[in-house]
Coordinates of C-alpha atoms in Angstrom, one line a residue:
M1 CA 11.3 131.0 43.2
K2 CA 14.5 132.5 44.3
R3 CA 13.1 132.1 47.7
W4 CA 12.5 128.7 47.7
F5 CA 16.0 128.2 46.2
W6 CA 17.7 129.8 48.8
A7 CA 15.7 127.8 51.6
L8 CA 16.7 124.5 49.7
V9 CA 20.4 125.4 49.8
V10 CA 20.2 126.2 53.7
A11 CA 18.3 123.0 54.5
L12 CA 20.8 121.0 52.6
S13 CA 23.8 122.5 54.3
L14 CA 22.3 122.0 57.7
G15 CA 21.4 118.2 56.9
L16 CA 25.2 117.7 55.8
T17 CA 26.3 119.1 58.9
L18 CA 24.0 117.0 61.1
L19 CA 25.0 114.1 59.1
G20 CA 28.6 114.8 59.9
L21 CA 28.2 115.2 63.9
L22 CA 26.0 112.1 64.1
R23 CA 28.4 109.9 61.8
P24 CA 29.7 107.0 63.8
R25 CA 33.2 107.7 65.2
A26 CA 34.2 104.3 64.2
E27 CA 34.3 105.7 60.6
Q28 CA 36.5 108.6 61.5
G29 CA 39.2 105.8 63.0
L30 CA 40.1 105.5 66.6
A31 CA 42.5 108.2 67.7
V32 CA 46.1 106.5 68.4
N33 CA 49.7 107.7 68.7
V34 CA 52.2 106.3 66.4
V35 CA 56.0 105.9 66.3
R36 CA 58.3 104.8 63.4
V37 CA 60.5 101.5 63.1
E38 CA 64.2 102.8 63.1
Q39 CA 67.1 101.4 61.8
G40 CA 70.5 102.0 63.9
E41 CA 72.8 100.9 66.6
F42 CA 71.4 99.7 69.6
I43 CA 73.0 99.6 73.1
R44 CA 71.9 97.8 76.3
E45 CA 73.4 99.3 79.4
V46 CA 73.4 98.4 83.0
R47 CA 73.4 101.0 85.7
A48 CA 75.3 100.5 89.0
S49 CA 75.9 103.3 91.6
G50 CA 79.3 103.1 93.6
T51 CA 82.2 105.2 94.8
V52 CA 85.6 106.0 93.5
E53 CA 88.7 104.3 95.4
A54 CA 92.3 104.0 94.8
R55 CA 95.6 102.8 96.7
V56 CA 96.4 105.5 99.0
Y57 CA 100.0 105.7 100.7
T58 CA 100.1 107.7 103.8
L59 CA 103.7 108.5 104.2
T60 CA 105.7 109.4 107.3
F61 CA 109.2 109.8 108.5
P62 CA 110.1 106.8 110.6
R63 CA 111.9 109.2 113.2
P64 CA 111.2 112.4 114.9
G65 CA 112.9 115.5 113.5
R66 CA 112.8 119.0 112.3
V67 CA 111.4 119.4 108.7
A68 CA 114.3 120.9 106.4
E69 CA 112.5 120.6 102.9
V70 CA 109.2 120.0 101.4
R71 CA 109.8 119.2 97.7
V72 CA 106.4 118.4 96.5
R73 CA 103.1 120.0 96.6
E74 CA 99.3 118.6 96.4
G75 CA 98.4 117.5 93.1
Q76 CA 101.8 116.9 91.8
A77 CA 102.8 113.8 89.8
V78 CA 105.8 112.1 91.0
Q79 CA 107.9 109.1 90.2
A80 CA 108.9 106.1 92.4
G81 CA 111.8 106.8 94.5
Q82 CA 111.4 110.8 93.9
V83 CA 112.3 112.8 97.2
L84 CA 109.1 114.1 98.8
A85 CA 110.5 115.7 102.1
V86 CA 113.7 116.0 104.1
L87 CA 114.5 116.3 107.8
E88 CA 117.5 118.4 109.2
T89 CA 120.7 116.2 109.7
V90 CA 123.3 118.5 110.7
N91 CA 124.0 116.7 114.2
E92 CA 123.7 113.3 112.5
T93 CA 126.0 114.1 109.7
A94 CA 128.8 115.7 112.1
Q95 CA 128.3 112.3 114.3
R96 CA 128.6 110.2 111.3
R97 CA 131.9 111.9 110.3
V98 CA 133.3 111.4 113.8
A99 CA 132.4 107.9 113.9
A100 CA 133.7 107.2 110.6
E101 CA 137.2 108.7 111.8
N102 CA 137.2 106.6 114.9
L103 CA 136.3 103.6 112.9
Q104 CA 138.9 104.2 110.3
A105 CA 141.6 105.1 113.3
L106 CA 140.6 101.7 115.0
R107 CA 141.1 99.8 111.9
A108 CA 144.7 101.3 111.5
R109 CA 145.5 100.3 115.1
I110 CA 144.3 96.9 114.3
Q111 CA 146.2 96.7 111.3
A112 CA 149.5 97.8 113.1
Q113 CA 149.0 95.5 116.0
E114 CA 148.8 92.5 113.4
A115 CA 151.9 94.0 111.8
E116 CA 153.7 93.8 115.2
F117 CA 152.3 90.4 116.0
A118 CA 153.4 89.3 112.7
S119 CA 157.0 90.6 113.1
N120 CA 157.4 89.3 116.9
R121 CA 156.1 85.6 115.9
T122 CA 158.6 85.7 113.0
R123 CA 161.4 86.7 115.3
L124 CA 160.6 84.3 118.0
Q125 CA 160.1 81.4 115.6
N126 CA 163.3 82.1 114.1
Q127 CA 165.1 82.2 117.8
L128 CA 163.3 78.9 118.7
Q129 CA 164.4 77.3 115.6
E130 CA 168.0 78.3 116.1
A131 CA 167.8 77.4 119.8
R132 CA 166.5 74.0 118.6
R133 CA 169.3 73.5 116.4
N134 CA 171.9 74.4 118.7
L135 CA 170.6 72.1 121.5
S136 CA 170.6 69.2 118.9
L137 CA 174.2 70.0 118.1
L138 CA 175.1 70.1 122.0
Q139 CA 173.4 66.8 122.5
A140 CA 175.4 65.1 120.1
L141 CA 178.5 66.6 121.2
L142 CA 177.5 65.7 124.9
A143 CA 177.4 62.0 123.5
T144 CA 181.1 62.3 122.6
G145 CA 182.1 64.2 125.7
G146 CA 182.7 67.2 123.6
V147 CA 180.5 69.4 126.0
A148 CA 179.5 69.8 129.4
A149 CA 175.9 68.8 130.7
N150 CA 175.4 72.0 132.0
E151 CA 175.6 73.7 128.4
V152 CA 173.0 71.3 127.5
R153 CA 170.7 72.0 130.3
Q154 CA 171.1 75.8 129.4
A155 CA 170.3 75.4 125.9
E156 CA 167.1 73.4 126.8
R157 CA 166.0 76.2 129.2
Q158 CA 166.5 78.3 126.3
V159 CA 164.3 76.4 124.0
K160 CA 161.5 76.2 126.7
D161 CA 161.8 79.8 127.5
L162 CA 161.3 80.7 123.7
E163 CA 158.4 78.3 123.3
A164 CA 156.7 79.9 126.4
Q165 CA 157.2 83.4 124.8
L166 CA 155.7 82.2 121.4
T167 CA 152.8 80.7 123.2
S168 CA 152.2 83.7 125.3
L169 CA 152.5 85.8 122.0
L170 CA 149.7 83.8 120.5
Q171 CA 147.4 83.9 123.6
N172 CA 147.7 87.7 124.0
R173 CA 147.1 88.2 120.2
L174 CA 143.7 86.1 120.6
S175 CA 142.7 88.3 123.6
T176 CA 143.6 91.4 121.9
Q177 CA 141.7 90.2 118.8
R178 CA 138.5 89.7 120.9
E179 CA 138.7 92.9 122.5
L180 CA 139.5 94.7 119.2
Q181 CA 136.9 92.9 117.2
A182 CA 134.3 94.1 119.9
Q183 CA 135.6 97.5 119.6
L184 CA 135.1 97.4 115.6
Q185 CA 131.8 95.9 115.9
A186 CA 130.8 98.7 118.3
R187 CA 132.1 101.5 116.0
Q188 CA 130.5 99.6 113.0
N189 CA 127.1 99.5 114.8
E190 CA 127.4 103.2 115.5
L191 CA 128.3 104.3 112.2
A192 CA 125.6 102.0 110.7
A193 CA 122.9 103.7 113.1
L194 CA 123.8 107.0 112.2
E195 CA 123.7 106.2 108.4
R196 CA 120.2 104.5 109.1
T197 CA 119.0 107.8 110.8
I198 CA 120.4 110.2 108.1
A199 CA 118.9 107.7 105.4
Q200 CA 115.3 108.0 107.5
S201 CA 115.5 111.8 107.0
T202 CA 114.6 111.5 103.4
L203 CA 111.1 110.8 102.4
R204 CA 110.5 109.0 99.2
A205 CA 107.7 108.0 96.9
P206 CA 107.3 104.2 97.0
V207 CA 105.4 104.4 93.7
A208 CA 104.4 106.7 91.1
G209 CA 101.6 108.6 91.5
V210 CA 99.8 111.9 92.6
V211 CA 100.3 113.8 95.6
S212 CA 96.9 114.2 97.2
S213 CA 97.9 115.9 100.6
V214 CA 100.9 117.4 102.1
G215 CA 100.9 117.8 106.0
F216 CA 104.6 118.8 106.7
L217 CA 105.8 122.6 107.3
V218 CA 109.4 123.5 106.9
G219 CA 110.9 124.0 110.4
V220 CA 108.1 122.2 112.4
E221 CA 109.2 119.1 114.5
T222 CA 107.4 115.8 113.2
T223 CA 107.1 112.8 115.5
A224 CA 107.7 109.1 114.6
P225 CA 104.3 107.1 114.1
G226 CA 103.6 104.9 117.2
G227 CA 103.5 101.1 117.3
S228 CA 99.8 100.8 116.1
G229 CA 100.6 102.7 112.8
T230 CA 100.1 106.4 111.9
S231 CA 97.6 108.4 113.7
P232 CA 95.0 110.0 111.2
S233 CA 95.9 113.4 112.7
A234 CA 99.5 112.7 112.4
P235 CA 101.4 115.1 109.8
A236 CA 101.9 113.0 106.6
I237 CA 102.1 113.1 102.7
R238 CA 99.2 111.2 101.0
L239 CA 100.1 109.6 97.7
V240 CA 97.7 108.2 95.3
E241 CA 99.0 105.3 93.2
A242 CA 99.1 106.0 89.4
G243 CA 96.7 103.8 87.6
S244 CA 95.0 102.5 90.7
L245 CA 91.8 104.6 90.7
R246 CA 88.9 102.5 90.2
V247 CA 85.2 102.4 90.9
Q248 CA 83.5 99.9 93.0
A249 CA 79.9 99.8 92.3
R250 CA 76.8 97.7 93.6
L251 CA 75.5 95.4 90.9
S252 CA 71.8 94.1 91.3
E253 CA 71.6 90.4 91.2
A254 CA 69.1 90.5 88.4
E255 CA 72.0 92.1 86.3
I256 CA 74.9 90.0 87.1
P257 CA 74.4 87.4 84.2
F258 CA 75.0 90.2 81.7
V259 CA 78.1 91.6 83.0
R260 CA 81.7 90.2 82.2
P261 CA 85.0 91.7 82.7
G262 CA 86.3 93.8 79.9
Q263 CA 83.0 95.3 78.9
P264 CA 83.0 99.1 78.1
V265 CA 81.6 101.6 80.8
R266 CA 80.7 105.1 80.8
I267 CA 81.4 106.6 84.2
E268 CA 79.8 109.6 85.5
L269 CA 81.1 111.2 88.6
D270 CA 78.3 113.1 90.5
A271 CA 80.8 115.6 91.0
A272 CA 81.3 116.4 87.1
P273 CA 78.4 114.8 85.6
E274 CA 78.9 116.9 82.2
Q275 CA 82.3 114.9 81.9
P276 CA 81.7 111.3 81.5
L277 CA 84.7 109.2 81.8
Q278 CA 85.7 105.9 80.2
G279 CA 86.3 102.6 81.7
K280 CA 86.0 98.9 81.5
V281 CA 84.9 96.2 84.0
D282 CA 87.9 94.8 85.7
R283 CA 86.3 92.1 87.7
L284 CA 83.3 90.9 89.7
G285 CA 83.3 90.4 93.3
V286 CA 83.4 87.0 94.8
Q287 CA 80.7 87.4 97.5
A288 CA 77.4 89.2 97.3
E289 CA 75.8 91.1 100.1
V290 CA 72.1 92.1 101.1
A291 CA 71.6 95.9 100.1
A292 CA 71.1 98.3 102.7
G293 CA 67.6 98.2 104.1
G294 CA 67.2 94.6 102.9
G295 CA 65.8 93.6 99.5
S296 CA 67.5 91.9 96.6
A297 CA 71.3 91.0 97.2
V298 CA 74.0 92.9 95.3
L299 CA 77.4 92.2 94.2
P300 CA 80.6 94.4 93.9
V301 CA 81.8 95.2 90.6
F302 CA 85.1 96.7 90.1
I303 CA 85.6 99.2 87.1
R304 CA 88.9 100.6 86.2
F305 CA 89.4 104.2 84.5
L306 CA 90.7 104.4 81.0
D307 CA 90.6 108.1 80.4
P308 CA 93.7 109.9 81.3
Q309 CA 92.0 112.8 82.5
A310 CA 90.4 110.8 85.3
E311 CA 93.4 111.4 87.6
A312 CA 92.4 114.9 87.4
L313 CA 88.6 114.6 87.9
A314 CA 88.3 111.5 90.0
R315 CA 89.0 111.5 93.7
P316 CA 88.9 108.5 96.1
G317 CA 85.6 108.8 98.0
L318 CA 83.5 110.7 95.3
T319 CA 80.3 109.0 94.3
A320 CA 79.7 107.8 90.7
T321 CA 77.3 106.2 88.4
A322 CA 78.5 103.3 86.1
N323 CA 76.9 102.7 82.7
I324 CA 78.1 99.2 81.8
T325 CA 77.3 98.4 78.3
T326 CA 76.4 94.8 78.1
L327 CA 75.3 94.4 74.4
R328 CA 76.1 96.6 71.2
L329 CA 74.5 96.0 68.1
P330 CA 75.9 98.1 65.2
S331 CA 72.8 97.6 63.2
A332 CA 69.2 96.7 64.2
L333 CA 65.6 97.5 64.0
K334 CA 64.5 99.5 67.0
I335 CA 61.1 100.3 68.6
P336 CA 60.0 102.0 71.5
L337 CA 59.1 99.8 74.3
E338 CA 55.4 101.4 74.4
A339 CA 54.9 99.8 71.0
L340 CA 55.5 96.3 72.1
V341 CA 52.6 94.2 73.1
E342 CA 53.3 90.8 75.2
E343 CA 50.2 88.4 75.8
Q344 CA 50.4 84.7 76.7
G345 CA 53.9 84.4 75.8
Q346 CA 53.4 86.3 72.5
R347 CA 55.2 89.3 71.3
F348 CA 53.5 91.6 68.5
V349 CA 52.9 95.0 67.5
W350 CA 50.1 96.9 65.7
V351 CA 51.2 98.1 62.4
V352 CA 49.5 100.9 60.7
D353 CA 48.7 100.8 57.0
T354 CA 49.1 104.2 55.8
Q355 CA 46.9 103.8 52.9
S356 CA 43.7 102.4 54.4
R357 CA 44.4 103.7 58.0
T358 CA 43.8 100.3 59.3
V359 CA 45.9 98.2 61.7
R360 CA 47.1 94.6 61.6
K361 CA 48.8 92.6 64.4
Q362 CA 52.3 91.5 63.4
P363 CA 54.5 89.1 65.6
I364 CA 58.1 89.9 66.0
V365 CA 61.1 88.4 67.2
L366 CA 62.7 90.1 70.5
K367 CA 66.4 90.1 70.1
A368 CA 67.0 92.6 73.2
R369 CA 65.8 95.3 75.1
N370 CA 67.1 98.2 77.1
L371 CA 65.0 100.9 79.2
T372 CA 63.4 102.6 76.5
Q373 CA 63.8 100.4 73.1
A374 CA 63.7 96.9 72.0
A375 CA 65.7 95.4 69.3
V376 CA 63.3 93.2 67.0
E377 CA 63.1 91.2 63.6
G378 CA 60.0 90.9 61.6
L379 CA 59.3 94.3 60.6
A380 CA 60.3 96.7 57.8
E381 CA 62.2 100.0 58.5
D382 CA 60.2 103.0 58.8
S383 CA 57.1 101.1 59.4
L384 CA 54.5 102.9 61.5
L385 CA 53.3 101.4 64.8
V386 CA 50.8 102.0 67.4
S387 CA 52.4 103.4 70.5
L388 CA 50.5 102.5 73.9
P389 CA 48.1 100.5 71.7
P390 CA 44.3 100.5 73.5
E391 CA 42.5 97.4 74.7
T392 CA 39.7 98.0 72.1
L393 CA 42.0 97.9 69.1
K394 CA 41.2 95.0 66.9
E395 CA 42.7 93.7 63.4
G396 CA 41.6 95.9 60.8
S397 CA 40.5 98.6 63.1
K398 CA 40.6 102.1 61.4
V399 CA 42.8 104.6 63.3
S400 CA 43.5 108.2 63.0
Y401 CA 46.9 109.4 64.3
R402 CA 49.2 112.6 64.3
L403 CA 52.8 112.3 63.5
P404 CA 55.1 114.6 65.1
G405 CA 55.2 118.0 63.3
A406 CA 52.3 116.9 60.8
G407 CA 48.6 117.3 60.8
G408 CA 46.1 114.4 61.7
R409 CA 45.2 111.6 59.4

């Protein structure tokens, strides 16, 4: 009797095992991956690569000379008008002192000659006035026979002689004035040229900024720039204007409608990817161009740095990636793009009923999407969705799934 009992138990066990193995997989449920609907901030970004650029001033002395002082170093911040370097001016200063003394002496000479002319003119005018009065008196006496005609003629000669002297004095004064004015102009030009030379011996910052390179050495002769501009190899101080740093990036034509001035930007320098910088879209270019190698067109977009530390990290010529925030939703229902199904103009997801382990098709409204997520309407937060749903999935299908960190269901 016991032998039959144990035989029955073994047979029943084998039967149940065989039944489990042969049971259709549909009853166990189709194995799928699932994701949850999340509530939170949704951000859509546009990525564009480009280079850092800035207004860079290449500063040289406008005249040749020996460098006397270099007052700045690479990386130093300077203010507009600040002295950067100075040439030697010992000879020019001495020449200016002599020229100033000569000019002062010439002016004193001109002043003395003017005083002498005024004195001689006053004297001759007084003498002429007296001679004319005397002539008039003699002419009156001649009419009454009081004086001889010879005395009248002598008085007339005296008047003419004084008039000639006065005319000669005026003519000589004009000639002397022209000569002295020419000398004065020459002295003034000489002094102005020396002062200009001395002024050109001081190199100043035209704007506030940061010194990017210093090419001058104290005691070394420097040459004046040529007529065609400064040679790249010529000694110079290069100054990056404060606040002029920006990124010029290339924006794909498909992204142009989403980008506007003022949008926030996260800038990642290839030289310092672990230190992203904040910026904003300054403006879009006015003309698109075909990207290198053909293909779609790109439009320049200019991005201004907002981070104070950009001056220390960014350098003109560095490559950068601009992540432009084109849309920010403070609170939205977010799903991974793998859960979104688009067929024949319709958008839907497969929602998992955790109680019955079945799925249903749920139409949704797509508000926006980025590279990894979609912001949608028409779902409940924490809903379970099928990720990458298989084509065999149907309304009401049973599924089995595994949540991250949990067992299968």
